[in-house]
Coordinates of C-alpha atoms in Angstrom, one line a residue:
X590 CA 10.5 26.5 2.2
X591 CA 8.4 24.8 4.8
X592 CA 9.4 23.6 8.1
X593 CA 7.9 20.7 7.9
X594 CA 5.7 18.1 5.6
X595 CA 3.1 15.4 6.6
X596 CA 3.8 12.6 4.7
X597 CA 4.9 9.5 4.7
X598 CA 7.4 9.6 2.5
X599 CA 11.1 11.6 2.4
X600 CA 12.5 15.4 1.5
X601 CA 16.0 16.5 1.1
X602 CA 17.6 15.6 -2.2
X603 CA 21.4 15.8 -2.6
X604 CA 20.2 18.3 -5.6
X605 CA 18.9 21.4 -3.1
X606 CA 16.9 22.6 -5.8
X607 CA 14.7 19.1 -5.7
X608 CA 12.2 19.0 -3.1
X609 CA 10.4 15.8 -1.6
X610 CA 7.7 15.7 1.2
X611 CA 8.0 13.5 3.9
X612 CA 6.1 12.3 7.1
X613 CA 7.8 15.2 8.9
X614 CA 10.2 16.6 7.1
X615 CA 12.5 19.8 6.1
X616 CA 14.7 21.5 3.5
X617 CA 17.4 19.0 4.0
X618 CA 15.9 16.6 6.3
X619 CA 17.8 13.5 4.9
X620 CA 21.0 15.4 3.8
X621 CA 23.6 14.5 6.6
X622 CA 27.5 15.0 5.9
X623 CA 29.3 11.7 6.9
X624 CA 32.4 13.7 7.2
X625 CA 33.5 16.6 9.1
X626 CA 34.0 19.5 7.2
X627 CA 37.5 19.6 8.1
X628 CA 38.6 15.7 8.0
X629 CA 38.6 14.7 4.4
X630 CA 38.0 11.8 2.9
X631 CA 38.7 10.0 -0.2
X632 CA 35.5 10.1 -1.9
X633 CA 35.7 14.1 -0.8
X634 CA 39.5 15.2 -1.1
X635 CA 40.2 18.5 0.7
X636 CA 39.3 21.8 -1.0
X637 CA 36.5 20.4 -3.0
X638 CA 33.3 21.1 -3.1
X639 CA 30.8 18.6 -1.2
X640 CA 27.3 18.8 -1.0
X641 CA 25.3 17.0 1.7
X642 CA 24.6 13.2 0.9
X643 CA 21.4 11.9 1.1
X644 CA 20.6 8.9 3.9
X645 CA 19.2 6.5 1.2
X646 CA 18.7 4.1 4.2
X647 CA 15.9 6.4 5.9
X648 CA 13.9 6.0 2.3
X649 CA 14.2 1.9 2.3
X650 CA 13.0 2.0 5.9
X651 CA 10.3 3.7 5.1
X652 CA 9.3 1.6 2.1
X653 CA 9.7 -1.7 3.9
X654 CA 7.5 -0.9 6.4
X655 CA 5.2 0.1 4.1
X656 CA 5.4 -2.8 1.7
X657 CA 5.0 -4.8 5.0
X658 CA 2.0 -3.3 5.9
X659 CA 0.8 -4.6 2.8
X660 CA 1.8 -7.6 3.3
X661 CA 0.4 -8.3 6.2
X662 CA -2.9 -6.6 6.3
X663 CA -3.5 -8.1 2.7
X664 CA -1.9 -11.7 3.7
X665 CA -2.5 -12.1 7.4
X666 CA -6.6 -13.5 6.6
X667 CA -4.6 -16.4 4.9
X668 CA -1.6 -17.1 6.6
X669 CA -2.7 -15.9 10.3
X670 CA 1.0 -16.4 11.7
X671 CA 2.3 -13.7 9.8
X672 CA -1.0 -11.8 10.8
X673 CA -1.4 -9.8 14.3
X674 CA -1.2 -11.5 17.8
X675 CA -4.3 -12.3 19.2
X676 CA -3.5 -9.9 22.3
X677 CA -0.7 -11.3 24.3
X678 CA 2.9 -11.9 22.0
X679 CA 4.0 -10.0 18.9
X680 CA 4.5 -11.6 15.5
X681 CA 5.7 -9.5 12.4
X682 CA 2.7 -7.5 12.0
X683 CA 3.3 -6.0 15.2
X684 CA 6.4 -4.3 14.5
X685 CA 5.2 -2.4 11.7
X686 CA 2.9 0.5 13.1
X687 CA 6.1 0.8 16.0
X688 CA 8.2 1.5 12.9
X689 CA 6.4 3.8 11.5
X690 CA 6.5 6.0 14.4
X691 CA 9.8 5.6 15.0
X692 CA 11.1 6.5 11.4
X693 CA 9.0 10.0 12.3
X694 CA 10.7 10.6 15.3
X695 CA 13.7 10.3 13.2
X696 CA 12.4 12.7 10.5
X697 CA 11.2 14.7 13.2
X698 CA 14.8 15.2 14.2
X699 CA 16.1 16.1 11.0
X700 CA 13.2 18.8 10.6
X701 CA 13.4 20.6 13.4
X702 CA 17.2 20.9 13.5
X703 CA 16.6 24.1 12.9
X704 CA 13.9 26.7 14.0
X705 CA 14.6 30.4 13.6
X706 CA 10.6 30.9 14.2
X707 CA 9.4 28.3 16.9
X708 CA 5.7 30.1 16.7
X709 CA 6.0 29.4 12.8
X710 CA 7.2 26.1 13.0
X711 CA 4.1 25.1 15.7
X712 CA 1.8 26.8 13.7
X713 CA 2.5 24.3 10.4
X714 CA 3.2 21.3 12.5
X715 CA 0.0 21.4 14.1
X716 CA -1.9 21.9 10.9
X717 CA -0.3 18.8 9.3
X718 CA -1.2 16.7 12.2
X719 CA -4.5 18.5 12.2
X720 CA -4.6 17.5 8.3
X721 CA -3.4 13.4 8.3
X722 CA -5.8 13.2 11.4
X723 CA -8.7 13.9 9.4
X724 CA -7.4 11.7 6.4
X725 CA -7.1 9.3 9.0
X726 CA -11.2 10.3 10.4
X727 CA -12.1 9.4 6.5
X728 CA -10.5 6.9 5.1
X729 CA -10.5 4.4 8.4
X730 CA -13.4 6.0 10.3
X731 CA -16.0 4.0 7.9
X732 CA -16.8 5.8 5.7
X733 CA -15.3 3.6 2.9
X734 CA -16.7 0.2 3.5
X735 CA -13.7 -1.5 1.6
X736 CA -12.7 -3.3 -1.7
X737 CA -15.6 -6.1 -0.9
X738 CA -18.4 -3.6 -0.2
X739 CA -18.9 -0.9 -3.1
X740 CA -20.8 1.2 -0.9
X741 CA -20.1 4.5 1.1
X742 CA -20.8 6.5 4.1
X743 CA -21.6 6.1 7.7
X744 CA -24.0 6.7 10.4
X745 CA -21.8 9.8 12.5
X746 CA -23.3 8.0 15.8
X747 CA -20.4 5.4 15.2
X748 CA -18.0 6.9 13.1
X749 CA -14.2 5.6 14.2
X750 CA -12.7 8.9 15.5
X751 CA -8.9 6.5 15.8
X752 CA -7.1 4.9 13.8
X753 CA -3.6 3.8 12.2
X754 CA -3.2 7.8 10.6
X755 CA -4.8 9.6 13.5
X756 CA -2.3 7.9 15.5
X757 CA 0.8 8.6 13.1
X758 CA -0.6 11.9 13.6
X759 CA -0.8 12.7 17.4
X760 CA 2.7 11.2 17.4
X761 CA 4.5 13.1 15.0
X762 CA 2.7 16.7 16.8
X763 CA 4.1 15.4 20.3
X764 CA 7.6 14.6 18.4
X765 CA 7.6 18.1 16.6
X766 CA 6.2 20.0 19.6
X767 CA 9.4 18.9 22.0
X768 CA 11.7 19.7 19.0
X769 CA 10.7 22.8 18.4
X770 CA 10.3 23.9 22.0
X771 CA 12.2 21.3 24.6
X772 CA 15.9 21.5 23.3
X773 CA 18.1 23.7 24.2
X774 CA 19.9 26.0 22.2
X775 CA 23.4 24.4 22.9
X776 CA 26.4 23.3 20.8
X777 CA 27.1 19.5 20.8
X778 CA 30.9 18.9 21.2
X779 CA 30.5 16.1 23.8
X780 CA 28.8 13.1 25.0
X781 CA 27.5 15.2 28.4
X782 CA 26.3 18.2 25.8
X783 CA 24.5 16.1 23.9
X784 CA 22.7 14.9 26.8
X785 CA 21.8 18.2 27.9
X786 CA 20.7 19.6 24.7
X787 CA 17.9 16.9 24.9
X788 CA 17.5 16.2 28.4
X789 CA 14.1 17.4 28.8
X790 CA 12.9 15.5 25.7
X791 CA 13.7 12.0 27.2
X792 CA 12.0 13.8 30.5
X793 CA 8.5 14.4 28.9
X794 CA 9.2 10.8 27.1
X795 CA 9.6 9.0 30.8
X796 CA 6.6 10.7 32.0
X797 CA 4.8 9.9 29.4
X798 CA 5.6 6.4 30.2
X799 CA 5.0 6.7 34.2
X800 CA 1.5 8.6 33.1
X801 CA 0.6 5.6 31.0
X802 CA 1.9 2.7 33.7
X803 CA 0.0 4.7 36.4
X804 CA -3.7 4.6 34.8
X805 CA -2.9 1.1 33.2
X806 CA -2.4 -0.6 36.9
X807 CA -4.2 2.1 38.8
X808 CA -7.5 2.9 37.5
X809 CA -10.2 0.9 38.4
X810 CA -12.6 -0.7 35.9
X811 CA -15.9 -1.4 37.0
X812 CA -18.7 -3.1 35.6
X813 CA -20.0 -2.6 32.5
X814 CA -22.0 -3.6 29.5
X815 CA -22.5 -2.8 26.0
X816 CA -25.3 -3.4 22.6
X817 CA -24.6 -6.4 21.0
X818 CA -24.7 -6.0 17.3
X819 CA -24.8 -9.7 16.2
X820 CA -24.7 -13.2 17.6
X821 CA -21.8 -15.6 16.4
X822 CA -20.2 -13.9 13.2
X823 CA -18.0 -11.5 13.0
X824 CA -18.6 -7.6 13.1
X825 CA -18.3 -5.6 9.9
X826 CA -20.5 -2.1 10.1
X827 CA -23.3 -1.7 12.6
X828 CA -26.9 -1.3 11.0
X829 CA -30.4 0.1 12.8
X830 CA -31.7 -2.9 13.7
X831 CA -29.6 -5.7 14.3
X832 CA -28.8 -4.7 18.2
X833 CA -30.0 -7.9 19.8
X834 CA -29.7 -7.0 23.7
X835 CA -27.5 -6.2 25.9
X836 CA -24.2 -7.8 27.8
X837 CA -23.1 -6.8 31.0
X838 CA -18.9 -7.4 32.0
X839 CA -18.1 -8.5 35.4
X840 CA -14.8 -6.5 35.8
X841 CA -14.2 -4.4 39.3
X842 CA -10.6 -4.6 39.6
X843 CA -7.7 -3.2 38.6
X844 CA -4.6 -3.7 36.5
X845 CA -6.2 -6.5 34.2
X846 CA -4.5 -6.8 31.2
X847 CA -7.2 -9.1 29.5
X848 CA -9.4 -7.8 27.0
X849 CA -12.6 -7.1 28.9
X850 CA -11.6 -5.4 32.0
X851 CA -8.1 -3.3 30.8
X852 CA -7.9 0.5 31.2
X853 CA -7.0 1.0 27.9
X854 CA -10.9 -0.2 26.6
X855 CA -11.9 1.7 30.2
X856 CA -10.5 4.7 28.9
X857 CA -12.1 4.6 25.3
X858 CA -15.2 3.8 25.9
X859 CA -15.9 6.9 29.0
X860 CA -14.0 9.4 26.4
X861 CA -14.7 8.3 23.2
X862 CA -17.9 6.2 23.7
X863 CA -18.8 2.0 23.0
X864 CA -20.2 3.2 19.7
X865 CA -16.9 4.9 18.4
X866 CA -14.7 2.1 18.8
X867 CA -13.2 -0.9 16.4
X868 CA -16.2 -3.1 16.1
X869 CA -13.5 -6.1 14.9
X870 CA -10.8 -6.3 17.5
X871 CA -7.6 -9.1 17.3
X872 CA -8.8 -10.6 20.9
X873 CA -11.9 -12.4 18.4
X874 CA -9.5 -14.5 16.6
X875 CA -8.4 -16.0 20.6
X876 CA -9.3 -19.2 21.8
X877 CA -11.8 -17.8 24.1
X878 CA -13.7 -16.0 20.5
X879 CA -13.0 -18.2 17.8
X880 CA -12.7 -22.0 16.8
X881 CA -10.2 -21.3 14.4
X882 CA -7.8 -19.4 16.2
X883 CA -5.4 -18.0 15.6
X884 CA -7.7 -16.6 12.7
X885 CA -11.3 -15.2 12.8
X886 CA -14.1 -18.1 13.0
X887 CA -17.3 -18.9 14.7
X888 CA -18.0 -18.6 18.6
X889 CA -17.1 -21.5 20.1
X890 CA -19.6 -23.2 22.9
X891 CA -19.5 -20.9 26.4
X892 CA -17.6 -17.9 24.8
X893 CA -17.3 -15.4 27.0
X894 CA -19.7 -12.3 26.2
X895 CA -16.7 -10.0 25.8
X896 CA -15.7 -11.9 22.5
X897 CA -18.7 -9.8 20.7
X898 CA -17.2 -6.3 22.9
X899 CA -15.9 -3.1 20.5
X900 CA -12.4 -2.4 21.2
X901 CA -9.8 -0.1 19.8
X902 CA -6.4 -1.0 19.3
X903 CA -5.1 2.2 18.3
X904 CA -7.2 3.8 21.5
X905 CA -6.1 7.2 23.5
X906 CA -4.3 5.4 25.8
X907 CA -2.3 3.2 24.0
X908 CA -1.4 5.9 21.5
X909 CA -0.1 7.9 24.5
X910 CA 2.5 5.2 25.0
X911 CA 3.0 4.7 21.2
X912 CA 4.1 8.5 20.9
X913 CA 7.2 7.2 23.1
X914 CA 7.8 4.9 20.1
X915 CA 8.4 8.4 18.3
X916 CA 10.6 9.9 20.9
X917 CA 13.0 7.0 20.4
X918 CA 13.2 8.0 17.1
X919 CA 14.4 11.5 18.1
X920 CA 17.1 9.9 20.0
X921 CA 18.3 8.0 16.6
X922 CA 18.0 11.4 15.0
X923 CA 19.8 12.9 16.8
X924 CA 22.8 10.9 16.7
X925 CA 22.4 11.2 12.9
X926 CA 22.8 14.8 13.1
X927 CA 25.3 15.2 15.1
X928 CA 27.9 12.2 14.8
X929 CA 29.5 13.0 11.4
X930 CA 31.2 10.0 10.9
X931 CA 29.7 6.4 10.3
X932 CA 31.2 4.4 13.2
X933 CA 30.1 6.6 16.3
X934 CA 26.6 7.0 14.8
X935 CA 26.4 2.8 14.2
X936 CA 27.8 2.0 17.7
X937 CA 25.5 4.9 19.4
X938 CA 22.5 3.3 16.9
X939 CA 23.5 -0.2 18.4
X940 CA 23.7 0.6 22.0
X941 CA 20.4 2.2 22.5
X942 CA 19.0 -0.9 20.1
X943 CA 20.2 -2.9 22.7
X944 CA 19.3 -1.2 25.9
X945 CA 16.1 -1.3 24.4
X946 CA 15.6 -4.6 23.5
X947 CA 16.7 -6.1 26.5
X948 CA 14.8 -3.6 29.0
X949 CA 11.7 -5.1 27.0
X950 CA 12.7 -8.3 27.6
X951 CA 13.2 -7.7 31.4
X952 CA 10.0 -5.9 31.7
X953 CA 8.4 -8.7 29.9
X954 CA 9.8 -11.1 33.1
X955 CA 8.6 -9.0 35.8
X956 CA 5.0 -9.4 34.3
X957 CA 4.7 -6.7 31.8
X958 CA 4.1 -8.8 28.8
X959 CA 3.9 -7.5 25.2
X960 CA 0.5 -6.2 23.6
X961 CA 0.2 -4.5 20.8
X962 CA -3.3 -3.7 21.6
X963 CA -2.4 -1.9 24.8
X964 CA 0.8 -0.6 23.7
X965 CA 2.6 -1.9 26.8
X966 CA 6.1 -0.4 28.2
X967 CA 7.7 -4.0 27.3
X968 CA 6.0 -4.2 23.8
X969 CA 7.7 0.0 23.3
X970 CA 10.7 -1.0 23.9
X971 CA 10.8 -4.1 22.0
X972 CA 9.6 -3.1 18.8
X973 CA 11.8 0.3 19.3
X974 CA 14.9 -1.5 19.9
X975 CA 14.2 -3.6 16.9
X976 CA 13.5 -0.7 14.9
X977 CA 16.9 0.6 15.9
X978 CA 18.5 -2.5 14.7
X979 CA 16.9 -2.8 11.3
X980 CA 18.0 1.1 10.7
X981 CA 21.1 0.0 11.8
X982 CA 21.4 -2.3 9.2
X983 CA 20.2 -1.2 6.5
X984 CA 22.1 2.3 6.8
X985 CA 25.5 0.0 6.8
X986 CA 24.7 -2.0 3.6
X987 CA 22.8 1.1 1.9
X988 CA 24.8 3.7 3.1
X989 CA 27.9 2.5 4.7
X990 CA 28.9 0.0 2.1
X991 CA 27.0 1.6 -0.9
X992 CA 24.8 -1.7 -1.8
X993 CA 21.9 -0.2 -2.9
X994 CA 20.4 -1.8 -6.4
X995 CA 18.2 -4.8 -4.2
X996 CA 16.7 -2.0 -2.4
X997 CA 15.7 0.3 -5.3
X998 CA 12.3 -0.9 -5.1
X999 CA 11.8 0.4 -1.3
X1000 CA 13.7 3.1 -1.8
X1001 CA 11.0 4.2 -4.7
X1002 CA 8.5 3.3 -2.5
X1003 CA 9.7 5.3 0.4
X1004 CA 10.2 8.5 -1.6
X1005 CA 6.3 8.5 -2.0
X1006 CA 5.0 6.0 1.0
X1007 CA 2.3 8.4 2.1
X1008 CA 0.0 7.6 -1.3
X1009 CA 1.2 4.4 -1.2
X1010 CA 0.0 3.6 2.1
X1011 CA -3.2 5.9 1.3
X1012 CA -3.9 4.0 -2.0
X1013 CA -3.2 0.2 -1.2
X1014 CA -2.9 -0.3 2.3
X1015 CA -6.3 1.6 2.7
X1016 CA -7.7 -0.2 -0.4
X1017 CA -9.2 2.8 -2.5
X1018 CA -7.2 1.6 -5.6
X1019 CA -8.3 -2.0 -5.3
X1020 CA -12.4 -0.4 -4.0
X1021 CA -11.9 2.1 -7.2
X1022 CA -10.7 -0.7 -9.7
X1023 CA -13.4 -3.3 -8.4
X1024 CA -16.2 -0.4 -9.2
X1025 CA -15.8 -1.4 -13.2
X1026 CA -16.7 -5.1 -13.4
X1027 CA -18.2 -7.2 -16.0
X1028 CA -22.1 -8.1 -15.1
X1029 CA -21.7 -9.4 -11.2
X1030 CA -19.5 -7.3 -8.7
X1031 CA -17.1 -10.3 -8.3
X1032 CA -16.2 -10.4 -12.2
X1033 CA -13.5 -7.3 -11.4
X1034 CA -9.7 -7.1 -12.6
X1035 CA -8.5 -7.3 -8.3
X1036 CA -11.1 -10.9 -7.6
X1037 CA -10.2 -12.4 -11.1
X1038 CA -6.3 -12.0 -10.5
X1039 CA -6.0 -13.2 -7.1
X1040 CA -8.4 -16.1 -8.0
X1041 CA -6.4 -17.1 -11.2
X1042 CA -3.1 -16.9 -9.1
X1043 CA -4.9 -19.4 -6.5
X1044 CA -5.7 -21.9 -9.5
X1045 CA -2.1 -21.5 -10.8
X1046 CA -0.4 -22.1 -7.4
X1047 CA -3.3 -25.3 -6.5
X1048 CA -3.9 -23.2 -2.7
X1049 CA -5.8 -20.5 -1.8
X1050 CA -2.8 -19.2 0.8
X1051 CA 0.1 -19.3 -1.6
X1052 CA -2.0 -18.1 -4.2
X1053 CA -3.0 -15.1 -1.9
X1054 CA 0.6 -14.4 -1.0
X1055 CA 1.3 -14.6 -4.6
X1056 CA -0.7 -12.0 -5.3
X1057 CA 0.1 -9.7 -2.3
X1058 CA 3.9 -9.8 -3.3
X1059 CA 2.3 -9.1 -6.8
X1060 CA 0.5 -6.4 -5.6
X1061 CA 3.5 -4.8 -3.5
X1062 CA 5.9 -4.8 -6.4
X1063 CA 3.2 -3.0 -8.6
X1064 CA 3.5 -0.4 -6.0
X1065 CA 7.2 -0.2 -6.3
X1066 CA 6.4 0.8 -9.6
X1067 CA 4.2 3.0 -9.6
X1068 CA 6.2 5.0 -7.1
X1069 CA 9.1 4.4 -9.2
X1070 CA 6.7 6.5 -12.1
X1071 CA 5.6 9.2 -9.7
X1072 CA 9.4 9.5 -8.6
X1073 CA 10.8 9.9 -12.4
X1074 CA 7.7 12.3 -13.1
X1075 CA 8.8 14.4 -10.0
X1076 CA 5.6 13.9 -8.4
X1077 CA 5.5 13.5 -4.2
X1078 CA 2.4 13.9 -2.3
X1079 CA 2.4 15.7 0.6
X1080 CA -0.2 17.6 3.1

């Protein structure tokens, strides 16, 4: 079997001859024993035979946090509280990509509990990154223009190289790469064991962190100035002909963490170039860019010039920092694996929550404030500690307590989350269904619904979220079919 499986979804049936992918997964990657072997219990008297039970909890996770990245990407135009922060602050959008890396660093640790060929084990971890980055290249790169443009393709002079999957990707191959080759081959009978079987892990993660803190308050950003593409409106796809001049940013300092003059944007735009980056950034819906902030609108009067500048939120820098959000994960994993027993792996799972959390919150006071956009130390640990929590609580009601019929829907959904995400989160099934329309483009089954559920509900935001939550649990479904046909996608 394979060591591993790019996907987001799960592997590791309690039936070992039933095989599901998973974002990084294994032959038994969600099969855990709660018990010892040699302490029975009463569900598993002594002498009978047991086979490993499967962490329903890990699948829910991963379906809410794709059913929320639904939500939000589909419902944040109308309701912009629930949509991302402008720059500074985190609302509920931005826990959601922190979760998804942090459920892979849990897979990840499940995976690669065992690796009798390390050479192997690179080999098909790197070619699953290799193989979700390039998913990621075409399906958020711009090549697809989007359910309300029934067009393709793109100019390769500024094609998106980053994005949400290119990120998932470069994560998870940093997460597999210290599992397969940073832990030592050591027995776990003890707290101080346990810390040196994965000592070096949490070493590469806290220089990975110092790395990132260093060029975010050390480089220097000087001037500089990009093409605009358009005057007042907001960005979609660049055309020949519609560069207007050029702007020039007065920056020359170091450690701004504003939008024009950070070294996150720095960083991106010497590497990658100004023509390869988001041409739509969050800092447009802030006062400074927009009228109707916290949402998208016009320029207002004296706008700064930077309001009309690319940026990338999912840039190389900032996805440095985010593949610490996956080493977390490890470190949850890794309890999972080898605490046997419910209570130590729940107290564990709630002391690092809380170290976590409240090391955010510190950082935060001594002037490292939360960003998604730059990925910030305090804004890590935040959204990892929070993470930790909601595994925590949803393994004792799922797992623990054995409550799992109101979660059956984002268990589905988490057993085949990577063509979810693919299908609805990237819009090709709503782009592919608005294709067949009746004699205008907006005459299509996706406009007419949404529309009728805006008459029904008298507003144009609860009819929205009407049909998002709609849309979510149609998902459910048709995961819940794919799951009952045995079908799982994987890379």
């Amino acid at each position: 079997m394979d060591a591993a499986v790019v996907a987001i979804a799960g592997d590791g049936d309690a039936d070992a001859g039933h095989r599901r992918p998973l974002l990084a997964s294994a032959d038994d990657d969600d099969e855990i024993r709660p018990y010892p072997a040699s302490s029975p219990s009463p569900q598993h008297p002594a002498g009978a035979e047991r086979k490993p039970r499967r962490v329903a909890s890990l699948d829910v996770f991963r379906g809410l946090t794709v059913a929320m990245m639904i939500l939000v990407d589909d419902a944040g135009g109308a309701w912009p509280g629930m949509n991302h922060s402008p720059w500074l602050g985190v609302t509920v959008a931005d826990f959601v990509m922190p979760a998804f890396l942090f459920i892979i660093g849990v897979s990840a640790a499940l995976v690669f509990k065992k690796t009798p060929n390390k050479t192997v084990a690179t080999k098909k971890a790197a070619i699953r990154a290799i193989k979700l980055f390039i998913l990621g290249v075409i399906l958020q790169g711009g090549y697809i223009h989007g359910r309300h443009n029934l067009t393709y393709g793109i100019d390769l002079d500024h094609i998106r190289w980053l994005g949400v999957l290119q990120r998932i990707a470069i994560g998870y191959f940093l997460a597999a790469i210290s599992e397969i080759w940073l832990v030592n081959n050591i027995s776990v009978d003890s707290a101080i064991s346990f810390v040196k079987k994965y000592f070096m892990e949490w070493i590469v993660a806290v220089m990975i962190s110092a790395l990132y803190v260093g060029l975010l308050l050390g480089l220097y950003v000087s001037n500089w100035e990009f093409k605009v593409q358009t005057s007042n409106s907001i960005l979609t796809i660049p055309t020949p002909g519609n560069e207007i001049g050029m702007k020039m940013i007065q920056c020359g300092v170091r450690g701004s963490l504003g939008p024009p003059c950070n070294a996150v944007g720095f960083v991106d735009r010497v590497l990658l170039g100004e023509n390869h980056l988001y041409k739509n950034p969050v800092y447009k819906r802030t006062k400074e860019c927009s009228v109707n902030s916290p949402d998208y609108g016009p320029l207002p009067p004296n706008a700064p010039d930077w309001c009309l500048a690319p940026f990338d939120p999912e840039g190389l820098l900032s996805t440095l920092m985010a593949a610490v959000t996956c080493f977390v994960g490890l470190h949850f994993g890794h309890v999972l694996v080898h605490c046997k027993d419910h209570s130590p792996r729940m107290l564990l799972w709630l002391l690092a929550s809380t170290v976590l959390t409240v090391s955010g919150f510190l950082l935060q006071l001594l002037g490292m404030p939360f960003s998604k956009p730059l990925y910030t130390v305090s804004y890590m640990l935040l959204t990892g500690g929070v993470s930790g929590f909601l595994l925590l609580l949803l393994y004792y009601i799922v797992d623990v307590i054995n409550i799992k019929k109101p979660f059956i829907l984002f268990q589905w959904m988490g057993m085949n989350a990577l063509i979810v995400y693919v299908l609805a989160a990237c819009e090709i099934f709503p782009t592919l269904v608005q294709g067949f329309y009746w004699r205008s483009p907006e005459n299509n089954l996706v406009d007419l619904t949404e529309s009728l559920l805006q008459t029904i509900f008298h507003s144009k935001r609860w009819g929205t979220l009407a049909f998002v939550v709609l849309e979510i649990i149609f998902w459910c479904l048709a995961a819940c079919f794919l799951h009952m046909k045995g079908i799982y996608l994987k890379l």
